[in-house]
Short mmCIF file of C-alpha atoms in Angstrom, two decimals:
data_model
loop_
_atom_site.label_atom_id
_atom_site.label_comp_id
_atom_site.label_asym_id
_atom_site.label_seq_id
_atom_site.Cartn_x
_atom_site.Cartn_y
_atom_site.Cartn_z
CA UNK A 1 -10.90 34.64 -8.66
CA UNK A 2 -8.80 33.00 -11.18
CA UNK A 3 -8.83 32.81 -14.95
CA UNK A 4 -8.65 29.64 -17.01
CA UNK A 5 -6.59 30.23 -19.94
CA UNK A 6 -7.88 28.29 -23.04
CA UNK A 7 -7.41 28.25 -26.54
CA UNK A 8 -10.92 29.16 -27.45
CA UNK A 9 -12.23 30.96 -24.30
CA UNK A 10 -11.49 32.27 -20.96
CA UNK A 11 -13.47 31.20 -17.95
CA UNK A 12 -13.45 32.89 -14.58
CA UNK A 13 -13.53 30.51 -11.60
CA UNK A 14 -13.91 30.79 -7.90
CA UNK A 15 -12.95 27.69 -6.14
CA UNK A 16 -14.50 25.39 -8.89
CA UNK A 17 -14.86 25.21 -12.53
CA UNK A 18 -17.17 22.88 -14.21
CA UNK A 19 -16.54 21.60 -17.74
CA UNK A 20 -18.83 19.41 -19.74
CA UNK A 21 -17.23 16.86 -22.06
CA UNK A 22 -19.38 14.42 -24.11
CA UNK A 23 -17.28 11.18 -23.58
CA UNK A 24 -14.29 9.98 -21.58
CA UNK A 25 -12.53 6.58 -22.66
CA UNK A 26 -12.47 3.62 -19.99
CA UNK A 27 -8.74 3.11 -20.71
CA UNK A 28 -6.55 3.45 -17.61
CA UNK A 29 -7.35 6.58 -15.96
CA UNK A 30 -4.56 8.56 -14.28
CA UNK A 31 -4.56 7.80 -10.47
CA UNK A 32 -4.25 11.62 -9.94
CA UNK A 33 -7.84 12.01 -11.54
CA UNK A 34 -10.27 11.52 -8.63
CA UNK A 35 -13.47 9.63 -9.63
CA UNK A 36 -16.50 10.68 -7.78
CA UNK A 37 -19.91 9.18 -7.87
CA UNK A 38 -21.31 9.75 -4.14
CA UNK A 39 -22.63 13.24 -3.57
CA UNK A 40 -21.27 13.30 -0.03
CA UNK A 41 -17.79 12.49 -1.39
CA UNK A 42 -18.37 15.34 -3.99
CA UNK A 43 -19.32 17.89 -1.39
CA UNK A 44 -16.24 16.98 0.74
CA UNK A 45 -14.02 17.33 -2.37
CA UNK A 46 -15.20 20.77 -2.96
CA UNK A 47 -15.11 21.63 0.68
CA UNK A 48 -11.42 20.41 1.26
CA UNK A 49 -9.92 21.52 -2.01
CA UNK A 50 -9.42 25.26 -3.08
CA UNK A 51 -9.89 24.83 -6.80
CA UNK A 52 -11.43 21.81 -8.41
CA UNK A 53 -12.01 21.05 -12.12
CA UNK A 54 -14.85 18.78 -12.42
CA UNK A 55 -15.36 16.81 -15.71
CA UNK A 56 -18.82 15.53 -16.38
CA UNK A 57 -19.20 12.87 -19.16
CA UNK A 58 -21.98 11.01 -20.68
CA UNK A 59 -20.22 7.62 -20.91
CA UNK A 60 -16.76 6.09 -20.26
CA UNK A 61 -16.35 4.14 -23.38
CA UNK A 62 -14.77 6.46 -25.78
CA UNK A 63 -12.74 9.67 -26.16
CA UNK A 64 -9.20 8.81 -25.96
CA UNK A 65 -7.89 12.37 -26.64
CA UNK A 66 -9.98 13.75 -23.83
CA UNK A 67 -8.56 11.13 -21.50
CA UNK A 68 -5.01 11.80 -22.65
CA UNK A 69 -5.37 15.50 -22.08
CA UNK A 70 -6.85 15.18 -18.67
CA UNK A 71 -4.19 12.69 -17.67
CA UNK A 72 -1.49 15.01 -18.79
CA UNK A 73 -2.94 18.01 -16.97
CA UNK A 74 -3.40 16.05 -13.81
CA UNK A 75 0.15 15.29 -13.70
CA UNK A 76 1.19 18.81 -14.64
CA UNK A 77 -0.97 20.55 -11.90
CA UNK A 78 -0.26 17.81 -9.30
CA UNK A 79 -0.06 19.74 -5.93
CA UNK A 80 -1.54 22.80 -7.24
CA UNK A 81 -5.11 21.68 -8.32
CA UNK A 82 -7.43 18.85 -8.27
CA UNK A 83 -9.10 17.25 -11.38
CA UNK A 84 -12.36 15.19 -10.64
CA UNK A 85 -14.34 13.00 -13.11
CA UNK A 86 -18.04 12.18 -12.64
CA UNK A 87 -19.33 9.47 -15.13
CA UNK A 88 -23.11 10.35 -15.49
CA UNK A 89 -23.45 7.02 -17.50
CA UNK A 90 -23.41 4.89 -14.47
CA UNK A 91 -26.20 4.66 -11.82
CA UNK A 92 -24.45 6.57 -8.95
CA UNK A 93 -23.19 9.13 -11.29
CA UNK A 94 -26.44 9.70 -12.84
CA UNK A 95 -27.86 10.63 -9.39
CA UNK A 96 -25.10 12.95 -8.66
CA UNK A 97 -25.45 14.60 -12.16
CA UNK A 98 -29.14 15.24 -11.59
CA UNK A 99 -28.42 16.74 -8.19
CA UNK A 100 -25.98 19.21 -9.36
CA UNK A 101 -28.10 19.89 -12.69
CA UNK A 102 -25.53 18.90 -15.35
CA UNK A 103 -26.21 17.90 -18.79
CA UNK A 104 -23.32 15.93 -20.04
CA UNK A 105 -24.67 15.70 -23.70
CA UNK A 106 -23.72 19.30 -23.91
CA UNK A 107 -21.03 20.08 -26.56
CA UNK A 108 -19.85 23.04 -24.83
CA UNK A 109 -16.05 23.14 -24.46
CA UNK A 110 -15.59 19.64 -25.72
CA UNK A 111 -12.44 20.76 -27.79
CA UNK A 112 -10.77 22.86 -25.16
CA UNK A 113 -7.00 22.98 -24.66
CA UNK A 114 -5.86 24.81 -21.71
CA UNK A 115 -2.82 26.15 -19.80
CA UNK A 116 -2.05 24.26 -16.40
CA UNK A 117 -1.34 27.41 -14.20
CA UNK A 118 -4.92 28.21 -13.50
CA UNK A 119 -5.32 25.56 -10.74
CA UNK A 120 -3.78 25.94 -7.12
CA UNK A 121 -4.83 23.75 -4.34
CA UNK A 122 -3.06 24.74 -0.88
CA UNK A 123 -5.05 22.54 1.34
CA UNK A 124 -3.39 19.66 3.10
CA UNK A 125 0.35 18.97 3.54
CA UNK A 126 2.47 20.03 0.56
CA UNK A 127 4.00 17.21 -1.76
CA UNK A 128 7.53 16.36 -0.74
CA UNK A 129 9.10 18.32 -3.63
CA UNK A 130 6.99 21.22 -2.51
CA UNK A 131 8.38 21.08 1.08
CA UNK A 132 11.10 23.92 1.57
CA UNK A 133 12.79 21.71 4.13
CA UNK A 134 13.26 19.16 1.36
CA UNK A 135 15.13 21.52 -0.88
CA UNK A 136 18.48 19.52 -0.64
CA UNK A 137 16.77 16.24 -2.00
CA UNK A 138 16.94 16.00 -5.75
CA UNK A 139 13.35 15.39 -6.84
CA UNK A 140 12.94 13.43 -10.08
CA UNK A 141 9.65 13.16 -11.95
CA UNK A 142 10.43 11.13 -15.03
CA UNK A 143 12.57 8.16 -15.96
CA UNK A 144 14.47 10.46 -18.36
CA UNK A 145 15.41 12.75 -15.41
CA UNK A 146 16.60 9.71 -13.58
CA UNK A 147 18.82 8.31 -16.40
CA UNK A 148 20.13 11.86 -16.79
CA UNK A 149 21.13 12.01 -13.20
CA UNK A 150 22.84 8.80 -13.31
CA UNK A 151 24.96 9.69 -16.41
CA UNK A 152 25.97 13.11 -15.30
CA UNK A 153 26.50 13.00 -11.51
CA UNK A 154 29.97 12.10 -10.41
CA UNK A 155 29.02 11.79 -6.66
CA UNK A 156 27.60 8.87 -5.12
CA UNK A 157 23.82 8.73 -5.22
CA UNK A 158 21.38 7.19 -2.73
CA UNK A 159 17.90 7.02 -4.42
CA UNK A 160 14.59 6.64 -2.55
CA UNK A 161 11.88 5.11 -4.74
CA UNK A 162 8.68 5.90 -2.90
CA UNK A 163 4.93 6.07 -3.18
CA UNK A 164 3.18 9.26 -1.73
CA UNK A 165 0.57 7.06 0.12
CA UNK A 166 2.99 4.89 1.95
CA UNK A 167 3.22 5.37 5.82
CA UNK A 168 6.89 4.28 6.06
CA UNK A 169 7.91 6.63 3.34
CA UNK A 170 6.17 9.62 5.08
CA UNK A 171 8.06 8.61 8.18
CA UNK A 172 11.35 8.48 6.56
CA UNK A 173 11.08 11.45 4.21
CA UNK A 174 12.09 14.10 6.91
CA UNK A 175 14.97 11.90 8.14
CA UNK A 176 16.15 11.59 4.48
CA UNK A 177 15.89 15.24 3.75
CA UNK A 178 17.87 15.96 6.99
CA UNK A 179 20.49 13.50 5.84
CA UNK A 180 20.59 15.28 2.32
CA UNK A 181 21.36 18.52 4.09
CA UNK A 182 24.07 17.29 6.28
CA UNK A 183 25.75 15.58 3.30
CA UNK A 184 25.15 18.27 0.76
CA UNK A 185 28.14 18.65 -1.55
CA UNK A 186 29.54 15.19 -0.83
CA UNK A 187 26.65 12.81 -1.90
CA UNK A 188 23.44 13.25 -3.69
CA UNK A 189 20.10 11.92 -1.95
CA UNK A 190 17.40 11.80 -4.48
CA UNK A 191 13.55 11.01 -4.40
CA UNK A 192 11.12 9.68 -6.94
CA UNK A 193 7.52 8.66 -6.86
CA UNK A 194 7.53 5.50 -8.80
CA UNK A 195 4.05 4.26 -7.78
CA UNK A 196 2.30 5.04 -11.38
CA UNK A 197 2.32 2.20 -13.65
CA UNK A 198 4.47 3.89 -16.25
CA UNK A 199 7.51 3.06 -13.84
CA UNK A 200 6.81 -0.59 -13.78
CA UNK A 201 9.94 -1.52 -15.92
CA UNK A 202 12.11 0.73 -13.60
CA UNK A 203 10.82 -0.84 -10.38
CA UNK A 204 11.67 -4.39 -12.05
CA UNK A 205 15.09 -3.28 -13.07
CA UNK A 206 16.04 -2.20 -9.48
CA UNK A 207 13.91 -4.94 -7.58
CA UNK A 208 11.48 -2.33 -6.02
CA UNK A 209 8.96 -4.81 -4.51
CA UNK A 210 7.84 -2.31 -1.73
CA UNK A 211 7.97 1.26 -0.65
CA UNK A 212 10.23 2.73 0.25
CA UNK A 213 13.20 1.01 -1.59
CA UNK A 214 16.78 2.69 -1.33
CA UNK A 215 19.30 2.04 -4.21
CA UNK A 216 23.01 3.21 -4.04
CA UNK A 217 24.73 4.30 -7.25
CA UNK A 218 28.38 4.99 -7.87
CA UNK A 219 29.25 6.68 -11.32
CA UNK A 220 25.75 5.59 -12.73
CA UNK A 221 26.14 1.98 -11.54
CA UNK A 222 23.73 0.37 -9.21
CA UNK A 223 25.61 -1.39 -6.27
CA UNK A 224 23.34 -2.50 -3.73
CA UNK A 225 20.34 -1.67 -1.57
CA UNK A 226 19.99 0.17 1.78
CA UNK A 227 17.71 -1.55 4.08
CA UNK A 228 17.73 0.28 7.45
CA UNK A 229 14.20 1.51 7.64
CA UNK A 230 14.75 2.53 11.27
CA UNK A 231 17.68 4.75 10.45
CA UNK A 232 18.25 8.27 11.67
CA UNK A 233 19.69 11.04 9.56
CA UNK A 234 23.08 10.41 11.04
CA UNK A 235 22.82 6.61 10.32
CA UNK A 236 22.23 7.36 6.45
CA UNK A 237 25.17 10.07 6.46
CA UNK A 238 27.71 7.56 8.20
CA UNK A 239 26.51 4.70 5.86
CA UNK A 240 27.14 6.84 2.95
CA UNK A 241 30.77 7.37 4.12
CA UNK A 242 31.30 3.52 3.92
CA UNK A 243 28.33 1.95 2.10
CA UNK A 244 28.08 -1.68 2.47
CA UNK A 245 25.63 -4.19 0.94
CA UNK A 246 22.80 -5.62 3.22
CA UNK A 247 23.91 -8.46 5.47
CA UNK A 248 22.54 -11.77 4.24
CA UNK A 249 19.79 -12.89 6.30
CA UNK A 250 20.28 -16.01 8.56
CA UNK A 251 18.90 -19.09 6.71
CA UNK A 252 15.78 -20.60 8.07
CA UNK A 253 16.72 -23.41 10.34
CA UNK A 254 14.23 -26.35 9.85
CA UNK A 255 12.73 -28.33 12.60
CA UNK A 256 14.91 -31.26 12.83
CA UNK A 257 12.87 -34.58 12.43
CA UNK A 258 15.84 -36.81 13.54
CA UNK A 259 16.64 -34.98 16.71
CA UNK A 260 13.19 -34.41 17.74
CA UNK A 261 10.87 -36.63 19.62
CA UNK A 262 7.95 -34.87 17.82
CA UNK A 263 6.45 -36.82 15.00
CA UNK A 264 6.59 -34.76 11.70
CA UNK A 265 3.49 -35.42 9.59
CA UNK A 266 2.73 -34.93 5.98
CA UNK A 267 -0.37 -34.98 3.82
CA UNK A 268 0.09 -38.58 3.26
CA UNK A 269 0.94 -39.88 6.75
CA UNK A 270 -1.32 -37.60 8.71
CA UNK A 271 -4.38 -40.09 8.79
CA UNK A 272 -2.36 -43.27 9.31
CA UNK A 273 -0.63 -41.49 12.43
CA UNK A 274 -4.12 -40.68 13.86
CA UNK A 275 -5.02 -44.19 13.39
CA UNK A 276 -2.12 -45.54 15.30
CA UNK A 277 -2.29 -42.99 18.12
CA UNK A 278 -5.84 -42.83 19.80
CA UNK A 279 -4.72 -39.37 21.57
CA UNK A 280 -2.52 -37.07 19.92
CA UNK A 281 -1.81 -33.33 19.99
CA UNK A 282 -0.79 -31.79 16.73
CA UNK A 283 0.82 -28.38 16.20
CA UNK A 284 0.26 -26.68 12.63
CA UNK A 285 3.00 -24.25 12.11
CA UNK A 286 4.95 -22.10 9.58
CA UNK A 287 8.77 -22.10 9.39
CA UNK A 288 8.86 -18.27 9.25
CA UNK A 289 6.35 -17.80 12.16
CA UNK A 290 8.00 -16.13 15.23
CA UNK A 291 5.67 -17.55 17.73
CA UNK A 292 6.07 -20.99 16.18
CA UNK A 293 9.86 -20.56 16.48
CA UNK A 294 9.39 -19.73 20.17
CA UNK A 295 7.10 -22.54 20.82
CA UNK A 296 9.29 -25.37 19.07
CA UNK A 297 11.78 -25.94 21.95
CA UNK A 298 8.69 -26.17 24.42
CA UNK A 299 7.01 -28.65 22.21
CA UNK A 300 10.17 -30.73 21.77
CA UNK A 301 10.96 -30.77 25.53
CA UNK A 302 7.19 -31.88 26.23
CA UNK A 303 7.73 -34.69 23.48
CA UNK A 304 10.84 -35.84 25.40
CA UNK A 305 9.11 -36.19 28.74
CA UNK A 306 5.96 -37.93 27.13
CA UNK A 307 6.16 -40.88 24.83
CA UNK A 308 7.43 -40.35 21.06
CA UNK A 309 4.26 -40.11 18.85
CA UNK A 310 1.83 -38.28 21.33
CA UNK A 311 3.07 -34.97 19.89
CA UNK A 312 3.18 -34.25 16.14
CA UNK A 313 3.68 -31.11 13.95
CA UNK A 314 2.73 -30.27 10.43
CA UNK A 315 4.36 -27.73 8.30
CA UNK A 316 1.02 -26.22 6.73
CA UNK A 317 2.94 -24.17 4.23
CA UNK A 318 4.18 -27.42 2.60
CA UNK A 319 1.33 -29.86 3.45
CA UNK A 320 -1.49 -27.66 2.46
CA UNK A 321 -4.12 -30.27 1.99
CA UNK A 322 -4.07 -31.08 5.62
CA UNK A 323 -4.03 -27.34 6.57
CA UNK A 324 -6.84 -26.53 4.18
CA UNK A 325 -8.87 -29.53 5.63
CA UNK A 326 -8.65 -28.30 9.14
CA UNK A 327 -9.05 -24.50 8.22
CA UNK A 328 -5.73 -23.38 9.69
CA UNK A 329 -5.61 -19.55 9.17
CA UNK A 330 -3.07 -18.80 11.79
CA UNK A 331 0.12 -20.09 13.28
CA UNK A 332 0.80 -21.91 15.53
CA UNK A 333 -2.60 -23.75 15.80
CA UNK A 334 -2.74 -26.60 18.23
CA UNK A 335 -5.37 -29.23 17.99
CA UNK A 336 -6.14 -32.31 20.12
CA UNK A 337 -7.38 -35.43 18.40
CA UNK A 338 -9.13 -38.54 19.86
CA UNK A 339 -9.47 -41.78 17.89
CA UNK A 340 -8.87 -40.02 14.64
CA UNK A 341 -11.22 -37.17 15.22
CA UNK A 342 -10.55 -33.59 16.01
CA UNK A 343 -11.81 -32.71 19.44
CA UNK A 344 -10.35 -29.39 20.69
CA UNK A 345 -8.36 -26.38 19.39
CA UNK A 346 -6.15 -25.20 22.20
CA UNK A 347 -4.55 -21.87 21.62
CA UNK A 348 -3.47 -21.48 25.25
CA UNK A 349 -1.11 -24.43 25.13
CA UNK A 350 2.23 -22.63 24.41
CA UNK A 351 4.64 -23.91 27.03
CA UNK A 352 6.00 -27.32 28.02
CA UNK A 353 4.34 -27.57 31.35
CA UNK A 354 0.82 -26.54 30.03
CA UNK A 355 1.26 -29.15 27.19
CA UNK A 356 2.08 -31.91 29.60
CA UNK A 357 -0.59 -30.83 32.19
CA UNK A 358 -3.29 -30.92 29.34
CA UNK A 359 -2.16 -34.59 28.09
CA UNK A 360 -2.29 -35.95 31.62
CA UNK A 361 -5.98 -34.85 31.94
CA UNK A 362 -7.43 -33.78 28.50
CA UNK A 363 -10.41 -31.43 28.96
CA UNK A 364 -12.36 -28.93 26.97
CA UNK A 365 -10.76 -25.52 26.75
CA UNK A 366 -12.55 -22.53 28.28
CA UNK A 367 -14.84 -20.84 25.77
CA UNK A 368 -12.87 -18.19 23.66
CA UNK A 369 -13.05 -14.89 24.68
CA UNK A 370 -15.34 -12.69 22.45
CA UNK A 371 -13.21 -10.50 20.09
CA UNK A 372 -13.24 -6.90 20.16
CA UNK A 373 -14.63 -6.69 16.85
CA UNK A 374 -17.63 -8.73 17.79
CA UNK A 375 -18.37 -6.66 20.82
CA UNK A 376 -20.83 -3.83 20.23
CA UNK A 377 -19.09 -0.58 20.33
CA UNK A 378 -18.75 2.90 18.56
CA UNK A 379 -15.29 1.92 17.14
CA UNK A 380 -15.24 1.22 13.38
CA UNK A 381 -13.33 -2.09 12.48
CA UNK A 382 -11.94 -1.70 9.14
CA UNK A 383 -9.85 -3.96 6.94
CA UNK A 384 -7.65 -3.87 3.87
CA UNK A 385 -10.91 -3.61 1.50
CA UNK A 386 -12.63 -0.75 3.17
CA UNK A 387 -9.96 1.20 4.98
CA UNK A 388 -9.09 4.07 2.54
CA UNK A 389 -12.71 4.54 1.45
CA UNK A 390 -13.88 4.61 5.01
CA UNK A 391 -11.36 7.27 6.07
CA UNK A 392 -11.83 9.49 3.13
CA UNK A 393 -15.28 10.32 4.38
CA UNK A 394 -14.15 11.48 7.92
CA UNK A 395 -12.48 14.93 8.79
CA UNK A 396 -10.74 13.46 11.78
CA UNK A 397 -9.82 9.79 12.27
CA UNK A 398 -7.80 8.05 14.94
CA UNK A 399 -6.82 4.50 13.95
CA UNK A 400 -5.52 2.11 16.26
CA UNK A 401 -3.57 -0.74 14.55
CA UNK A 402 -3.35 -3.86 16.98
CA UNK A 403 -3.01 -7.48 17.57
CA UNK A 404 -5.57 -9.45 19.43
CA UNK A 405 -2.82 -11.04 21.64
CA UNK A 406 -0.93 -7.89 22.39
CA UNK A 407 -1.25 -7.20 26.17
CA UNK A 408 -0.71 -3.33 25.80
CA UNK A 409 -3.55 -3.43 23.09
CA UNK A 410 -5.76 -5.12 25.57
CA UNK A 411 -5.26 -2.59 28.24
CA UNK A 412 -5.86 0.24 25.70
CA UNK A 413 -9.06 -1.16 24.16
CA UNK A 414 -11.48 -0.05 26.95
CA UNK A 415 -10.03 3.49 26.99
CA UNK A 416 -10.27 3.72 23.12
CA UNK A 417 -13.74 2.33 23.08
CA UNK A 418 -14.89 4.80 25.71
CA UNK A 419 -13.30 7.77 23.69
CA UNK A 420 -15.27 6.26 20.59
CA UNK A 421 -18.62 6.41 22.55
CA UNK A 422 -18.16 9.89 23.44
CA UNK A 423 -17.92 11.07 19.83
CA UNK A 424 -20.03 8.65 18.10
CA UNK A 425 -22.75 11.39 17.23
CA UNK A 426 -20.10 13.48 15.48
CA UNK A 427 -20.19 12.63 11.89
CA UNK A 428 -16.61 14.30 11.22
CA UNK A 429 -14.95 12.13 13.79
CA UNK A 430 -14.17 8.56 13.79
CA UNK A 431 -12.30 6.04 16.01
CA UNK A 432 -11.26 2.94 13.87
CA UNK A 433 -9.29 -0.12 14.56
CA UNK A 434 -7.53 -2.55 12.33
CA UNK A 435 -6.44 -6.09 13.36
CA UNK A 436 -3.08 -6.47 11.71
CA UNK A 437 -3.06 -10.24 12.09
CA UNK A 438 -6.35 -10.85 10.16
CA UNK A 439 -6.37 -11.76 6.28
CA UNK A 440 -4.66 -9.18 4.02
CA UNK A 441 -4.50 -6.54 6.82
CA UNK A 442 -0.83 -7.32 7.64
CA UNK A 443 0.31 -5.78 4.24
CA UNK A 444 -1.95 -2.82 4.95
CA UNK A 445 -0.42 -2.27 8.35
CA UNK A 446 2.94 -2.55 6.76
CA UNK A 447 1.93 0.22 4.29
CA UNK A 448 0.86 2.59 7.20
CA UNK A 449 4.19 2.32 9.02
CA UNK A 450 3.08 -0.08 11.82
CA UNK A 451 6.03 -1.53 13.62
CA UNK A 452 4.76 -2.50 16.89
CA UNK A 453 1.26 -2.75 18.72
CA UNK A 454 -0.60 -0.71 19.31
CA UNK A 455 0.13 1.89 16.85
CA UNK A 456 -2.10 4.94 16.61
CA UNK A 457 -2.30 7.04 13.28
CA UNK A 458 -4.23 10.24 12.75
CA UNK A 459 -5.65 10.85 9.33
CA UNK A 460 -7.48 13.91 7.71
CA UNK A 461 -9.96 12.86 5.08
CA UNK A 462 -7.83 9.77 4.47
CA UNK A 463 -4.45 11.44 4.38
CA UNK A 464 -2.03 10.40 7.03
CA UNK A 465 -1.02 13.38 9.11
CA UNK A 466 1.04 12.05 12.07
CA UNK A 467 1.49 9.37 14.65
CA UNK A 468 -0.34 9.72 18.21
CA UNK A 469 2.29 9.26 20.92
CA UNK A 470 0.18 10.67 23.80
CA UNK A 471 -1.45 9.02 26.82
CA UNK A 472 -3.48 5.73 26.39
CA UNK A 473 -5.37 5.72 29.62
CA UNK A 474 -7.63 7.95 31.99
CA UNK A 475 -4.59 9.83 33.34
CA UNK A 476 -4.59 12.09 30.29
CA UNK A 477 -2.62 15.22 30.67
CA UNK A 478 -4.47 18.61 30.20
CA UNK A 479 -3.72 20.58 27.10
CA UNK A 480 -4.90 24.19 26.77
CA UNK A 481 -7.79 24.66 24.41
CA UNK A 482 -6.45 26.69 21.45
CA UNK A 483 -6.43 24.37 18.52
CA UNK A 484 -8.03 21.16 17.52
CA UNK A 485 -4.30 19.89 16.88
CA UNK A 486 -3.63 20.27 20.56
CA UNK A 487 -6.45 18.05 21.58
CA UNK A 488 -5.43 15.38 19.16
CA UNK A 489 -2.76 14.51 21.45
CA UNK A 490 -5.36 13.35 23.83
CA UNK A 491 -7.81 11.68 21.63
CA UNK A 492 -7.84 8.48 23.33
CA UNK A 493 -8.61 9.80 26.59
CA UNK A 494 -12.15 9.41 27.50
CA UNK A 495 -11.86 12.57 29.89
CA UNK A 496 -11.87 14.92 26.90
CA UNK A 497 -15.44 16.38 26.53
CA UNK A 498 -16.98 16.36 23.20
CA UNK A 499 -17.81 20.08 23.52
CA UNK A 500 -14.25 20.99 23.98
CA UNK A 501 -13.22 18.86 20.80
CA UNK A 502 -16.06 19.79 18.24
CA UNK A 503 -15.42 23.43 19.22
CA UNK A 504 -12.24 23.53 17.23
CA UNK A 505 -12.96 20.85 14.58
#
């Protein structure tokens, strides 16, 4: 039992305190306030958090003072308690308010001001600044704290600007804190969550375009960024002894049009080229694409052996009209044209010999293999638009980040699918997959710390917990059954029995 200390009344709470406020403004709500409208999400919130302050409102169109009050409190109790908001004015919220029997028109407690120490939420991993192992990292909360550190600190500073949801940040935080301990007294390693909008000007000032961003300062002056995201604690400590700016990236080498037998097409020349050449193989590419770079010399060599003009290339990032016309969504894309008309798309033509072999006897390619996503299975295929919402509803989620062309991914798919089938009836568990090559998923995979394929991440109600590095096949090692955590090491192994897992879930 805890007490809520207010200026007008004292309220005793156990796990949850429900307040009724008449209104809440629709201006920018603090990201720390959790908006809830679905009854299942509401129940999960109460189940997973120790103390929750739920605010029910009649509308979301007025009440600046209430919103300001709640936003300030949410920031103050961050890591100790949770503030949730239910807007009974929208259709979903109205159903939830009816279910929990609340009347948002009540004037009760509408003017309350309170002390922040009444909330404590120990569930889940602690915030970075609350982790005892991170005691040697200087944790900053405001821009004022940041400016003060730069002004007063004589030692060199390495600043980590991060976001709490960022996968790469979570992976690097223990490395960074170990480096802070090893260099204590000589240097200052500091961390600051700059994801909230209030830090937009600070991010612009120090060119923070992604998370984490590391900035090095001497005597308050920013000198350069640190960009080794695969660093160990020793790497960071060694770099601090002799800090050097990032090495300039090698400039992109354009595909030479003069030294190549490949005909380089533009939006203007594309149709006339096809009229002049009754049979042509065209490669649509992007200069930055790694697979395109690998294919270029093969395409050049094939063009040398064949007649000039039989092979052509289009930079679809420059000549976008042609790219849009043929719906080019990935690179490289190879298409075969006859008499000016598109006939085949040929993803298998990547080497010199295969290109030559095809042009000597052009034939329809084999039917494309059905994608994993199109095959019926118990795996949930997620994308950037539904990833976070879907995982927030599951107690245990194992996510496989993959690329369709990756051989290791192809080998793992049947085992992962079989495991998903075993647990398909358990509503607490989900096996999910994200195709990192599709649409906006590339950015999502980057945020979740994906650096190779396949990558497996384990989540608890949408919160990243750890990377899975266990077995991927049927030869799954046997673990003693003591905690669910032990079994998580073997989640992709189909030999695990559902009864063994759910007993500890």
